[in-house]
Short mmCIF file of C-alpha atoms in Angstrom, two decimals:
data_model
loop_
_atom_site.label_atom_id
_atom_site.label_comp_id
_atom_site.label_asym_id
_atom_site.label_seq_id
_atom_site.Cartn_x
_atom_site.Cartn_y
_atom_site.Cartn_z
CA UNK A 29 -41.34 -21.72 -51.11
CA UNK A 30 -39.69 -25.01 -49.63
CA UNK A 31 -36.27 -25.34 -48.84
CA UNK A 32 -34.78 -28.58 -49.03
CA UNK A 33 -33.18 -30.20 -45.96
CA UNK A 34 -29.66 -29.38 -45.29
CA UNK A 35 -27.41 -32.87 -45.94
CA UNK A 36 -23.57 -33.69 -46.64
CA UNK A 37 -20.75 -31.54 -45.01
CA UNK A 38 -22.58 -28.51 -43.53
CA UNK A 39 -24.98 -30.98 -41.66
CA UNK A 40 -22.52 -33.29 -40.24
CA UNK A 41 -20.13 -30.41 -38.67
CA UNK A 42 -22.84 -29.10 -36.22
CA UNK A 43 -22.66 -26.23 -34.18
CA UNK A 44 -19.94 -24.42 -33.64
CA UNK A 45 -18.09 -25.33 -29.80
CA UNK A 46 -17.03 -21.52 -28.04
CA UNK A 47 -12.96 -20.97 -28.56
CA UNK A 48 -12.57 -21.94 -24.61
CA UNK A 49 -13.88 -25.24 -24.51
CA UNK A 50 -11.77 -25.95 -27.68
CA UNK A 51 -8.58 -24.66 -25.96
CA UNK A 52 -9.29 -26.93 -22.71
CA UNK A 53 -9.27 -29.66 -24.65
CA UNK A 54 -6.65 -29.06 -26.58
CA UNK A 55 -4.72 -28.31 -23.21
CA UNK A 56 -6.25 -31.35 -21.80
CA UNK A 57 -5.18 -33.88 -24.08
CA UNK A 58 -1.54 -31.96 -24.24
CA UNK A 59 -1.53 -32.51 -20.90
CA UNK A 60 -1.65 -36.69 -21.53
CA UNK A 61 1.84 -36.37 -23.30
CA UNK A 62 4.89 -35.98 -21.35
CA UNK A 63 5.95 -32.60 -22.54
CA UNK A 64 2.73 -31.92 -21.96
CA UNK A 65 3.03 -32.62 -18.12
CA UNK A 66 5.93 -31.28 -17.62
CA UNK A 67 4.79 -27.39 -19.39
CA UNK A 68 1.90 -28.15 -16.73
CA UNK A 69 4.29 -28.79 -13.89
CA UNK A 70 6.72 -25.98 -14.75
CA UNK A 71 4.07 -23.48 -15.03
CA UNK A 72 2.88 -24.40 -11.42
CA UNK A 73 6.20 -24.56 -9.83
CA UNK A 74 6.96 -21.11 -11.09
CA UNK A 75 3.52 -19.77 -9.68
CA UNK A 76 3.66 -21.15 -6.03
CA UNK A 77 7.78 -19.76 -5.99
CA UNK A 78 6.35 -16.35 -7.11
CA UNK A 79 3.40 -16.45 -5.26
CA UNK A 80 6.08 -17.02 -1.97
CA UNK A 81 7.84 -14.53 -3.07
CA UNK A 82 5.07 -12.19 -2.93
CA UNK A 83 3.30 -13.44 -0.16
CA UNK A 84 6.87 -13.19 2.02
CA UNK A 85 7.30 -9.17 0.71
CA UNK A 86 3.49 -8.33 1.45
CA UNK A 87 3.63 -9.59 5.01
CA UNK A 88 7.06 -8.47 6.17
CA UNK A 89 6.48 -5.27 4.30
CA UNK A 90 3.38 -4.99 6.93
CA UNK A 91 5.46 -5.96 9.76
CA UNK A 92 8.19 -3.78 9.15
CA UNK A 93 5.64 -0.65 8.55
CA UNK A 94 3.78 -1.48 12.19
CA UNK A 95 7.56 -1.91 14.10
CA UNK A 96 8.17 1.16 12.51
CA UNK A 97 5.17 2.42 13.82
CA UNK A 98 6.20 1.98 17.08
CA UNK A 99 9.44 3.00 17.25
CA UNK A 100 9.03 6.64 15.03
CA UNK A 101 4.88 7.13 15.41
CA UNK A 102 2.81 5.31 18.63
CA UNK A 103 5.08 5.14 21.54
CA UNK A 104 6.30 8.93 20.89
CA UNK A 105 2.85 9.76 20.62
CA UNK A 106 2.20 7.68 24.00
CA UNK A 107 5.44 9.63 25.94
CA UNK A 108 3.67 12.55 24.48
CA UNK A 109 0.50 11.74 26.02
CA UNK A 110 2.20 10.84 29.33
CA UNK A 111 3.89 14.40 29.28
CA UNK A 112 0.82 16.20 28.62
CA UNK A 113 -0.15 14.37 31.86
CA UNK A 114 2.58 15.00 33.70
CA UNK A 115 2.73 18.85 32.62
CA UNK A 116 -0.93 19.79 33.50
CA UNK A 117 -0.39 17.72 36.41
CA UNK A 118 2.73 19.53 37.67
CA UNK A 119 0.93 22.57 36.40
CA UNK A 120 -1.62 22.35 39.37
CA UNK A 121 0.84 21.18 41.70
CA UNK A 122 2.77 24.34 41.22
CA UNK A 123 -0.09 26.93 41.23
CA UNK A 124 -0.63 25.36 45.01
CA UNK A 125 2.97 25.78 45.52
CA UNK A 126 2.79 29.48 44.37
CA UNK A 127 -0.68 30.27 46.27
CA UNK A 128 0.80 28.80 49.80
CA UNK A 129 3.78 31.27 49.07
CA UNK A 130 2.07 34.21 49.50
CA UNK A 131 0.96 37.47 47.99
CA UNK A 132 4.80 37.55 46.52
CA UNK A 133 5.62 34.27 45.01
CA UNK A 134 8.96 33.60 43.85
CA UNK A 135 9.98 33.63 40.14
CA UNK A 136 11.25 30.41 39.93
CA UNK A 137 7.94 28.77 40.68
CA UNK A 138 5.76 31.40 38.62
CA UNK A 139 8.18 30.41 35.75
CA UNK A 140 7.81 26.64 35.99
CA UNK A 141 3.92 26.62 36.30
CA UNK A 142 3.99 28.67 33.21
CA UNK A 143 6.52 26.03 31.33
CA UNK A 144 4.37 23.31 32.15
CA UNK A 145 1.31 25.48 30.45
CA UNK A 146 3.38 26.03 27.44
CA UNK A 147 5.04 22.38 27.04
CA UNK A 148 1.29 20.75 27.28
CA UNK A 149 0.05 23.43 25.18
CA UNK A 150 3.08 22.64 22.36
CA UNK A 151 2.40 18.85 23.02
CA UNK A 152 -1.02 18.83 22.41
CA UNK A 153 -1.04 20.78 18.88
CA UNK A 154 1.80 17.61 18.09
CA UNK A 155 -0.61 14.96 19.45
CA UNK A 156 -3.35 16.62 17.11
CA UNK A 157 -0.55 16.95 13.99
CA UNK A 158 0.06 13.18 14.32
CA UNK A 159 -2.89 11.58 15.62
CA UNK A 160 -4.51 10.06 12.91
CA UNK A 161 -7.55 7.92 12.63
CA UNK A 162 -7.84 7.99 16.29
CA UNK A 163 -11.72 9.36 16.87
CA UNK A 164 -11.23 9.46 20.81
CA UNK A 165 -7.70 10.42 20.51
CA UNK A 166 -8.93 13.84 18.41
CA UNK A 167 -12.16 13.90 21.00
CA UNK A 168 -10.05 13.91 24.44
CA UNK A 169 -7.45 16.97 22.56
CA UNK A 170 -10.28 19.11 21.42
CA UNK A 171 -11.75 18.71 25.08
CA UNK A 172 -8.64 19.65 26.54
CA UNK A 173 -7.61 22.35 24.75
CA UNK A 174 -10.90 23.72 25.18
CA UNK A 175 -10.70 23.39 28.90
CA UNK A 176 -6.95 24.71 29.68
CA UNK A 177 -7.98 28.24 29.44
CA UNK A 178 -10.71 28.14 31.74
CA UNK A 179 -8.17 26.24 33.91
CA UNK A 180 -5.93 29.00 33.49
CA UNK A 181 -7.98 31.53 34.01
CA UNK A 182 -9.22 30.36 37.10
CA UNK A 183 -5.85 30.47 38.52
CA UNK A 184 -5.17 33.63 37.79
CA UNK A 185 -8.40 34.95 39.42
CA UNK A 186 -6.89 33.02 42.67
CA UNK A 187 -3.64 34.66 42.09
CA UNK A 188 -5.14 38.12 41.51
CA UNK A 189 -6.95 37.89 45.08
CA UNK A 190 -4.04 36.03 46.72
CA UNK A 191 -1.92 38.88 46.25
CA UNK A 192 -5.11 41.49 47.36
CA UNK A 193 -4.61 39.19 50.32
CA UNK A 194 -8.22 38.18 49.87
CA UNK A 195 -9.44 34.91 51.51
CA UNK A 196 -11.31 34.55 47.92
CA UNK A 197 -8.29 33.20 45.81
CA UNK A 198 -8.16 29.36 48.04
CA UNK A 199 -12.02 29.06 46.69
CA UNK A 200 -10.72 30.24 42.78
CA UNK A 201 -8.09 27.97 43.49
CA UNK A 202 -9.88 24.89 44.69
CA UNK A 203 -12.04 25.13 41.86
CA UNK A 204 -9.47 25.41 39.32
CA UNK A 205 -7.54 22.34 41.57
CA UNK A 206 -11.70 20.91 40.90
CA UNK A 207 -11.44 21.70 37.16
CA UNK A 208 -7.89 20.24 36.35
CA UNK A 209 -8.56 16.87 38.21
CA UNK A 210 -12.27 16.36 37.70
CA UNK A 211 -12.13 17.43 33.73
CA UNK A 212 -7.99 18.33 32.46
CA UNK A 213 -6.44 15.20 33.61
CA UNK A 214 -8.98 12.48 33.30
CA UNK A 215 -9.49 13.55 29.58
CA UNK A 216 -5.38 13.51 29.56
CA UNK A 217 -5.69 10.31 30.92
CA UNK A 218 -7.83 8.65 28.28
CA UNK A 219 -5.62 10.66 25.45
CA UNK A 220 -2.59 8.51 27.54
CA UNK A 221 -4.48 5.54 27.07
CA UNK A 222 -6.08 5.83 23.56
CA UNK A 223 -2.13 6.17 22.19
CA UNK A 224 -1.00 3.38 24.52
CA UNK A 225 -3.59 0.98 23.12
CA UNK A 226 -2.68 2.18 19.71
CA UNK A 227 1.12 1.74 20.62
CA UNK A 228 -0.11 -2.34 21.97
CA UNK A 229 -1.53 -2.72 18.84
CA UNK A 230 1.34 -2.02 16.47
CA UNK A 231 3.24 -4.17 18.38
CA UNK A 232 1.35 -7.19 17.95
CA UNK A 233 1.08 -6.52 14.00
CA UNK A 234 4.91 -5.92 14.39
CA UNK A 235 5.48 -9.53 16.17
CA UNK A 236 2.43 -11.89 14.46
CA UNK A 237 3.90 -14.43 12.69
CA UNK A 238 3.80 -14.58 8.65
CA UNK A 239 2.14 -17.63 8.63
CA UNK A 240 0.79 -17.19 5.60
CA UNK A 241 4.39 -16.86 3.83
CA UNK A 242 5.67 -19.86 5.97
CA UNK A 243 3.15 -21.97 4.72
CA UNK A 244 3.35 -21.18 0.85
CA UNK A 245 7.01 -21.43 1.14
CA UNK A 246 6.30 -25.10 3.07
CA UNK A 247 4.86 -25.93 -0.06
CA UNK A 248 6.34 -24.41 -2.80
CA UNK A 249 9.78 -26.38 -1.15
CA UNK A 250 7.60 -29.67 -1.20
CA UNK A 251 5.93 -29.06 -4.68
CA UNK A 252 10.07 -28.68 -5.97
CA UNK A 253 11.09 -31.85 -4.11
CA UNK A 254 8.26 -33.99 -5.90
CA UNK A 255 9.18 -32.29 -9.30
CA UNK A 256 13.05 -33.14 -8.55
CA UNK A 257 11.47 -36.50 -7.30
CA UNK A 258 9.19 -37.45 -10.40
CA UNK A 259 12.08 -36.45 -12.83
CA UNK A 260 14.71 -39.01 -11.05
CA UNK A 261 12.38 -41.71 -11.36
CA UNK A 262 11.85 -40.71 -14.96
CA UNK A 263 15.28 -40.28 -15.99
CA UNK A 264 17.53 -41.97 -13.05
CA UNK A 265 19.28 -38.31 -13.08
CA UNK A 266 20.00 -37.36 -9.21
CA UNK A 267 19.36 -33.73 -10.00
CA UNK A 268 17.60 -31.45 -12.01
CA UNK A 269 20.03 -28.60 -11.72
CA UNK A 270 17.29 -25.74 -12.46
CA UNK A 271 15.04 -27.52 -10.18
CA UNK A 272 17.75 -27.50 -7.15
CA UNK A 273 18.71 -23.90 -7.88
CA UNK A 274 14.92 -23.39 -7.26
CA UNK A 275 14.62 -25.16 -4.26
CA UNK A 276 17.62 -23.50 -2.67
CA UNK A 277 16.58 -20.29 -3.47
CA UNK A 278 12.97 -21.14 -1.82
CA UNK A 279 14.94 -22.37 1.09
CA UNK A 280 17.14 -19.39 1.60
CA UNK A 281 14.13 -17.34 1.81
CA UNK A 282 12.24 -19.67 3.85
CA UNK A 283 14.86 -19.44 6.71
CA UNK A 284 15.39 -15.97 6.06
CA UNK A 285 12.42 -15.09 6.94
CA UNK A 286 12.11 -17.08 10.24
CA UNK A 287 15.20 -16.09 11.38
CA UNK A 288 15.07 -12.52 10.66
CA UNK A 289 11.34 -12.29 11.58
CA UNK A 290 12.15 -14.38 14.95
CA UNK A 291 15.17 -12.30 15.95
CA UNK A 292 12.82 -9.08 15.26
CA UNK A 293 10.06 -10.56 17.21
CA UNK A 294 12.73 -11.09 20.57
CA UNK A 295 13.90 -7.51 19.65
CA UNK A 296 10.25 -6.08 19.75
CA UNK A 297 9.30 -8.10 23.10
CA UNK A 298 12.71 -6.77 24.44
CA UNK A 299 11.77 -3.03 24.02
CA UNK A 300 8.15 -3.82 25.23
CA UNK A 301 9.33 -5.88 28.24
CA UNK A 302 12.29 -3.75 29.28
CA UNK A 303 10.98 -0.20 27.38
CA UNK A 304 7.62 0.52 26.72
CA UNK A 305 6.18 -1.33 30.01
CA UNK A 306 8.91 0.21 32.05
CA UNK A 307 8.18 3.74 30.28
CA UNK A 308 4.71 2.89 31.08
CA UNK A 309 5.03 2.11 35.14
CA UNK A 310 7.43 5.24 35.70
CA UNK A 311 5.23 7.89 34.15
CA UNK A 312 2.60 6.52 36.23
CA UNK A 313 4.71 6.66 39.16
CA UNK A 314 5.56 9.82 38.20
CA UNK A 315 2.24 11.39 38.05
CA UNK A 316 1.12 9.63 41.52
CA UNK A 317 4.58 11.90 42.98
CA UNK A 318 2.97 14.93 41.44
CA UNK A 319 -0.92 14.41 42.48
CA UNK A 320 0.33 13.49 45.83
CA UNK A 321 2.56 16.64 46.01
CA UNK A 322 -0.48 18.84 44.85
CA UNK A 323 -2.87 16.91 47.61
CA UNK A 324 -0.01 18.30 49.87
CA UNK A 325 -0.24 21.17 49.17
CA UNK A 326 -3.90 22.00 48.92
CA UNK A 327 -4.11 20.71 52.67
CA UNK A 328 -2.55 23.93 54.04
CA UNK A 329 -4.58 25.87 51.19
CA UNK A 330 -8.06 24.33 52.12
CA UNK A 331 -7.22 24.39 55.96
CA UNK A 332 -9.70 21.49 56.42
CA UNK A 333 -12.62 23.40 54.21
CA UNK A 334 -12.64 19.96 52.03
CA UNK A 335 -13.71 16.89 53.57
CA UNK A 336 -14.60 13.36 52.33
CA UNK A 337 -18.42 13.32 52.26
CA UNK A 338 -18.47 9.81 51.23
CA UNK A 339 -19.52 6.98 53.49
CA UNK A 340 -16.50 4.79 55.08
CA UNK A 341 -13.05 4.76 57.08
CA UNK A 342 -12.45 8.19 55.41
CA UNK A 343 -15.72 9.99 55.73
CA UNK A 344 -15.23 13.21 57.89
CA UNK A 345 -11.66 13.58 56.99
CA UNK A 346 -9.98 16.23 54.78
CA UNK A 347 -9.84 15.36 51.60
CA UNK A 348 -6.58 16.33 50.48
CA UNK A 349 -4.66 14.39 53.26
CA UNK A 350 -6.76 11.13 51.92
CA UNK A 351 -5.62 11.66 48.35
CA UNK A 352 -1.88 12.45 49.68
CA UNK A 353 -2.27 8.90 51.50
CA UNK A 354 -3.56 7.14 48.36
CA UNK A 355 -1.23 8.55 45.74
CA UNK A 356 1.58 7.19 48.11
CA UNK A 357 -0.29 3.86 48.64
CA UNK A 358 0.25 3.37 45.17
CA UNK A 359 3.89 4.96 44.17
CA UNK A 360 5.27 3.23 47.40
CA UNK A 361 3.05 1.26 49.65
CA UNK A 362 1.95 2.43 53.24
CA UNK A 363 4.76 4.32 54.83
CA UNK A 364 3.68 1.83 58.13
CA UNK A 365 3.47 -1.20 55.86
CA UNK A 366 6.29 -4.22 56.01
CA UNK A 367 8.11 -3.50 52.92
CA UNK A 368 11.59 -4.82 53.61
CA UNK A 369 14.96 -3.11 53.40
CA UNK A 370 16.83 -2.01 50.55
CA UNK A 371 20.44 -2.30 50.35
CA UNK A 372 21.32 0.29 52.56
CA UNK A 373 18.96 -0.83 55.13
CA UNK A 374 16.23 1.79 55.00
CA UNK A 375 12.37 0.80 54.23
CA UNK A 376 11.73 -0.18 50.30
CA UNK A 377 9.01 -0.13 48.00
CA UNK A 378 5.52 -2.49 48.85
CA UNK A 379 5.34 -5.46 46.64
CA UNK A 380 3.20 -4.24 43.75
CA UNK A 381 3.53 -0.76 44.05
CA UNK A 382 4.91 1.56 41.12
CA UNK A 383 8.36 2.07 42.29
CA UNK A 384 8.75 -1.56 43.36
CA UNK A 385 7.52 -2.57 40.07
CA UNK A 386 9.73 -0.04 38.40
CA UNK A 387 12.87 -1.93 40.12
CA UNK A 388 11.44 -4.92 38.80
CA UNK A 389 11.37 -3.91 34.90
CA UNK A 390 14.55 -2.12 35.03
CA UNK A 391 17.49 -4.75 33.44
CA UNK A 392 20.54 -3.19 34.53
CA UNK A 393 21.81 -1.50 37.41
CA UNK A 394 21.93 2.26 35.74
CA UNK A 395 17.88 1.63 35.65
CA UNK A 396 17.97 0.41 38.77
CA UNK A 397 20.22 2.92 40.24
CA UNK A 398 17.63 6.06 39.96
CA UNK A 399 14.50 4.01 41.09
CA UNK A 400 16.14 2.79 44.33
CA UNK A 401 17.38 6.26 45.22
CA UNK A 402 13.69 7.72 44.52
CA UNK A 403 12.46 4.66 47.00
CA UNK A 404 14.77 6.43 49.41
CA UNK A 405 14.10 10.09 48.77
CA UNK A 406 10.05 9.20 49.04
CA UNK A 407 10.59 7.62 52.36
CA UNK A 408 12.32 10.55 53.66
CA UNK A 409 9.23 12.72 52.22
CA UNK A 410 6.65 10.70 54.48
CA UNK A 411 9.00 11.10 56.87
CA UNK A 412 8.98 14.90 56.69
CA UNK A 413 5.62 15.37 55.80
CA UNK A 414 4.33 13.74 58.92
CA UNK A 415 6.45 16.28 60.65
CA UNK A 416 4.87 18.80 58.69
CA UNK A 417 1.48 17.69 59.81
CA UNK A 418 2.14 17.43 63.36
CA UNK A 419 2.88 21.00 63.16
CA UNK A 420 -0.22 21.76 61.28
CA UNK A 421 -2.13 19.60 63.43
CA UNK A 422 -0.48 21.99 66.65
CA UNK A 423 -1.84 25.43 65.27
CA UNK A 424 1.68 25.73 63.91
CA UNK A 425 0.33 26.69 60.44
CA UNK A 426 3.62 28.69 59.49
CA UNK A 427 5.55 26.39 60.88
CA UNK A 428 4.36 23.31 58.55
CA UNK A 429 3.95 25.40 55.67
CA UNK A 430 7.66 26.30 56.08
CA UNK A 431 8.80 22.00 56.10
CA UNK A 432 6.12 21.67 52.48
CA UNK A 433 7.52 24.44 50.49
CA UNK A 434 10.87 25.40 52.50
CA UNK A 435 13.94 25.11 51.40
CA UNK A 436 16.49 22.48 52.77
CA UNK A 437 14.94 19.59 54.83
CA UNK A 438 11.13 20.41 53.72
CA UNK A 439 8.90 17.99 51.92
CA UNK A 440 9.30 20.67 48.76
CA UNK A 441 13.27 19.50 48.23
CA UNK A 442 11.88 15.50 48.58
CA UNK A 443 9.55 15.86 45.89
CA UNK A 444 11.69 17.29 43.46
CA UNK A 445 14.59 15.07 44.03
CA UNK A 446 11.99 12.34 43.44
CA UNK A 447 10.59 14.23 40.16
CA UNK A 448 14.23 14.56 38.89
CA UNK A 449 15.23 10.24 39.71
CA UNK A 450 11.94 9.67 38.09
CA UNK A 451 12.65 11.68 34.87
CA UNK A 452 16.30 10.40 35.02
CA UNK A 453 15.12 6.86 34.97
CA UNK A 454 12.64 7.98 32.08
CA UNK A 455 15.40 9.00 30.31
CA UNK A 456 17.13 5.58 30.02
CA UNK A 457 14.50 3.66 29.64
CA UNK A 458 13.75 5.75 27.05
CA UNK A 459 17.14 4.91 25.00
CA UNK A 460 16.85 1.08 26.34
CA UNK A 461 13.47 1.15 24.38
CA UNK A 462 14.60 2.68 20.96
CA UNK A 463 17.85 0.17 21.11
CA UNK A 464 15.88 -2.40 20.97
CA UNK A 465 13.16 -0.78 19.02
CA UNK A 466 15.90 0.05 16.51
CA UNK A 467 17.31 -4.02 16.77
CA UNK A 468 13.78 -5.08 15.86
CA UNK A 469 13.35 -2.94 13.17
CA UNK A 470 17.01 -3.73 11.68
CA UNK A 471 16.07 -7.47 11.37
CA UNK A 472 13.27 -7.10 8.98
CA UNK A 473 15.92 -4.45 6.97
CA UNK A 474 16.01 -6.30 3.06
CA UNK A 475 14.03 -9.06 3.84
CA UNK A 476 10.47 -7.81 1.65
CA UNK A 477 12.58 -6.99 -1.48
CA UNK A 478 15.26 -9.38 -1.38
CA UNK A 479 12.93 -12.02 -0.44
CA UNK A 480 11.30 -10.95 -3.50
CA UNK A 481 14.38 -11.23 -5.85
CA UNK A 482 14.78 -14.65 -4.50
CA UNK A 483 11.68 -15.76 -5.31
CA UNK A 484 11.83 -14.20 -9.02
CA UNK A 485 15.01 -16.17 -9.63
CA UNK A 486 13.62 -19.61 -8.04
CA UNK A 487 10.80 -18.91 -10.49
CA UNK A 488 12.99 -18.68 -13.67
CA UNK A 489 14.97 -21.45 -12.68
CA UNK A 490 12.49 -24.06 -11.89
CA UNK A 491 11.24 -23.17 -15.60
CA UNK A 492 14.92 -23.87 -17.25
CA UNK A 493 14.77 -26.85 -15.44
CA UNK A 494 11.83 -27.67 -16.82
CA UNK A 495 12.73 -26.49 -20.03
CA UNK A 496 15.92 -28.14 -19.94
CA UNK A 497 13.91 -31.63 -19.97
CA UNK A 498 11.35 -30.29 -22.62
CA UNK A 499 14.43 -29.57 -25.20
CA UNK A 500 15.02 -33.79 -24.85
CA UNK A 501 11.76 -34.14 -26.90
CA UNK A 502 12.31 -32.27 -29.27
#
């Protein structure tokens, strides 16, 4: 059966256009009216005021996070690293100390080399506690902690023989001395620098500038001064009161955030410059005094049974005495070398070594003051332990072992007055770091939420401004 054709209304309407298209038109020829515009303009001057609102909280929320990263999280984990270091490395230097002494070593000595066991044994379950995400970080722990009691154990086979007054305890103890230097430290070292890097890293995500937030608040200000712009023209009013209650709420924020995230920024590079670098060169320093003190000692304990088997100046010579020359090539310069005076008239540190370097970083004359005296006191150990080789050198093996690990006037008392400068100087650059650390930190304090509230109340008020001029048309 035929139907007929379709005519009249039901033809002429057509198919049916989808809800969305209808509303953009609507919206589009709203938009040709004057209220219109201005629903249009509110709308987006309320959007870009939020959207700096919540770009400015986002980004000094992740600034604030990363400098407190480094001031509660990455640089303690760095000292931590560095006193891991330091311990195992004093460690060894005192199990040489002990060994020289004899079948009967004293107390005092037996007691420190087990402190330094126990502090880098403490330190490293910490580092593992609060490293996190840190692949080689976890790596270089597990490898240490799996190598400190063969370490251990090594030296206690040398002390077991050592006090049988069997030549067999210098070989246990070379190759423990082998195992903490050729295994212990180097993976201590690369702990040291996995936090270190982590620690440079927070600080430039602590001190990058929000450029994203400067630049929406650059235009949110500009889209609010062509709004307040377009509406004089329209209406020959000098203001739009809910427009300039906007725009000074945009500003506010705007210079709040370059002034609190530039006096941050000077903060952080403060307690980098003057802290964390200066941290940096006198735990170094501080672990060259230690390796060199060890290499001092091990010279009497090897008696020449170590010698450098690689080709150059050094070849033939005993090992121990080369590494005691190096270490102080780098904490001091050549004790031969044209390194000045200090105040007091005595040879100072080489340009470019540690301690001279140390001076350098330290901004005030308490950071000065320990670093100048150490200068001193490790001039007066090359000084003594040149003495102390002579003697060594003469068959006088008693003699010299008395000026390493004597009492008053032997290379023994140098070293630790340099150990305790060193740590003093630690110590305040320590607090130097976290005052400024702490400064940093403070500057970013309210900024993320207050910016926030600022922004909220710009956005409301741009839209009674708005609304203000809508209510004329009605």
């Amino acid at each position: 059966m035929a139907y007929p054709p379709t005519t009249g209304a039901a033809a002429s309407a057509g198919p049916r256009r989808a809800a969305w298209r209808e509303g953009v038109e609507r919206a589009r020829a709203a938009a040709t009216t004057e209220p219109g515009r201005l629903r249009v303009i509110g709308a987006v001057l309320a959007a870009l005021v939020v959207a700096f609102g919540a770009v400015t909280a986002w980004q000094v929320s992740d600034r604030q996070t990363a400098a407190d990263a480094v001031a509660e999280h990455s640089q303690p984990l760095s000292a931590d690293a560095a006193n891991i270091y330091r311990s195992l490395a004093d460690a060894d230097t005192t199990a040489a100390s002990a060994f020289l002494a004899g079948g009967q070593e004293p107390a005092k000595v037996r007691r420190r080399y087990e402190e330094d066991i126990d502090r880098a044994s403490k330190l490293l379950v910490r580092a593992a506690a609060n490293t996190e995400g840190s692949a080689t970080a976890r790596e270089e722990i597990r490898r240490i902690n799996e190598l400190l009691p063969v370490y251990t154990g090594l030296v206690e086979a040398a002390r077991a023989n050592n006090r049988q007054g069997l030549p067999l305890g210098g070989a246990y103890l070379r190759y423990a001395n082998d195992t903490m230097r050729g295994k212990l430290l180097p993976a201590a070292g690369r702990l040291y620098q996995a936090e270190t890097a982590r620690l440079g890293e927070d600080y430039e995500a602590a001190k990058s500038w929000p450029w994203a937030a400067i630049g929406t608040g650059v235009v949110a200000l500009a889209a609010l001064g062509w709004a307040q712009r377009r509406d004089f023209l329209r209406t020959n009013r000098v203001f739009n009161r809910g427009l300039l209650a906007s725009a000074a709420a945009s500003a506010v924020v705007l210079l709040w955030l370059a002034a609190g995230h530039g006096l941050a920024r000077a903060a952080l590079n403060d307690s980098d410059e003057h802290g964390a670098k200066s941290l940096h060169v006198l735990n170094e320093a501080r672990i060259d005094s230690l390796r060199a003190r060890g290499d001092e000692n091990l010279t009497l304990v090897a008696r020449g049974a170590v010698v450098v088997d690689k080709e150059g100046e050094n070849q033939g010579k005993d090992a121990y005495e080369v590494g005691y020359a190096e270490q102080m090539s780098g904490l001091i310069g050549d004790d031969g070398a044209d390194t000045g005076s200090d105040a007091g008239g005595k040879a100072g540190a080489a340009p470019g070594s540690l301690l001279a370097r140390a001076r350098e970083l330290a901004d005030d004359d308490a950071g000065r003051a320990p670093v100048n005296e150490a200068i001193t006191r490790v001039r007066e150990w090359q000084a003594r332990h040149k003495v102390a080789r002579a003697a060594d050198d003469a068959g006088n093996y008693n003699d010299a072992r008395a000026k390493v690990i004597g009492g008053e006037g032997s290379t023994g008392e140098s070293f630790d007055q340099v150990d305790a400068l060193l740590a003093k100087a630690l110590e305040h650059e320590q607090l130097e770091f976290k005052r400024a650390a702490d400064d940093g930190r403070g500057a970013l304090t309210g900024l993320a939420p207050g910016g926030g509230a600022l922004a909220l109340l710009g956005a409301a008020a741009a839209l009674m401004g708005i609304g203000r001029r809508l209510s004329e048309y009605r």
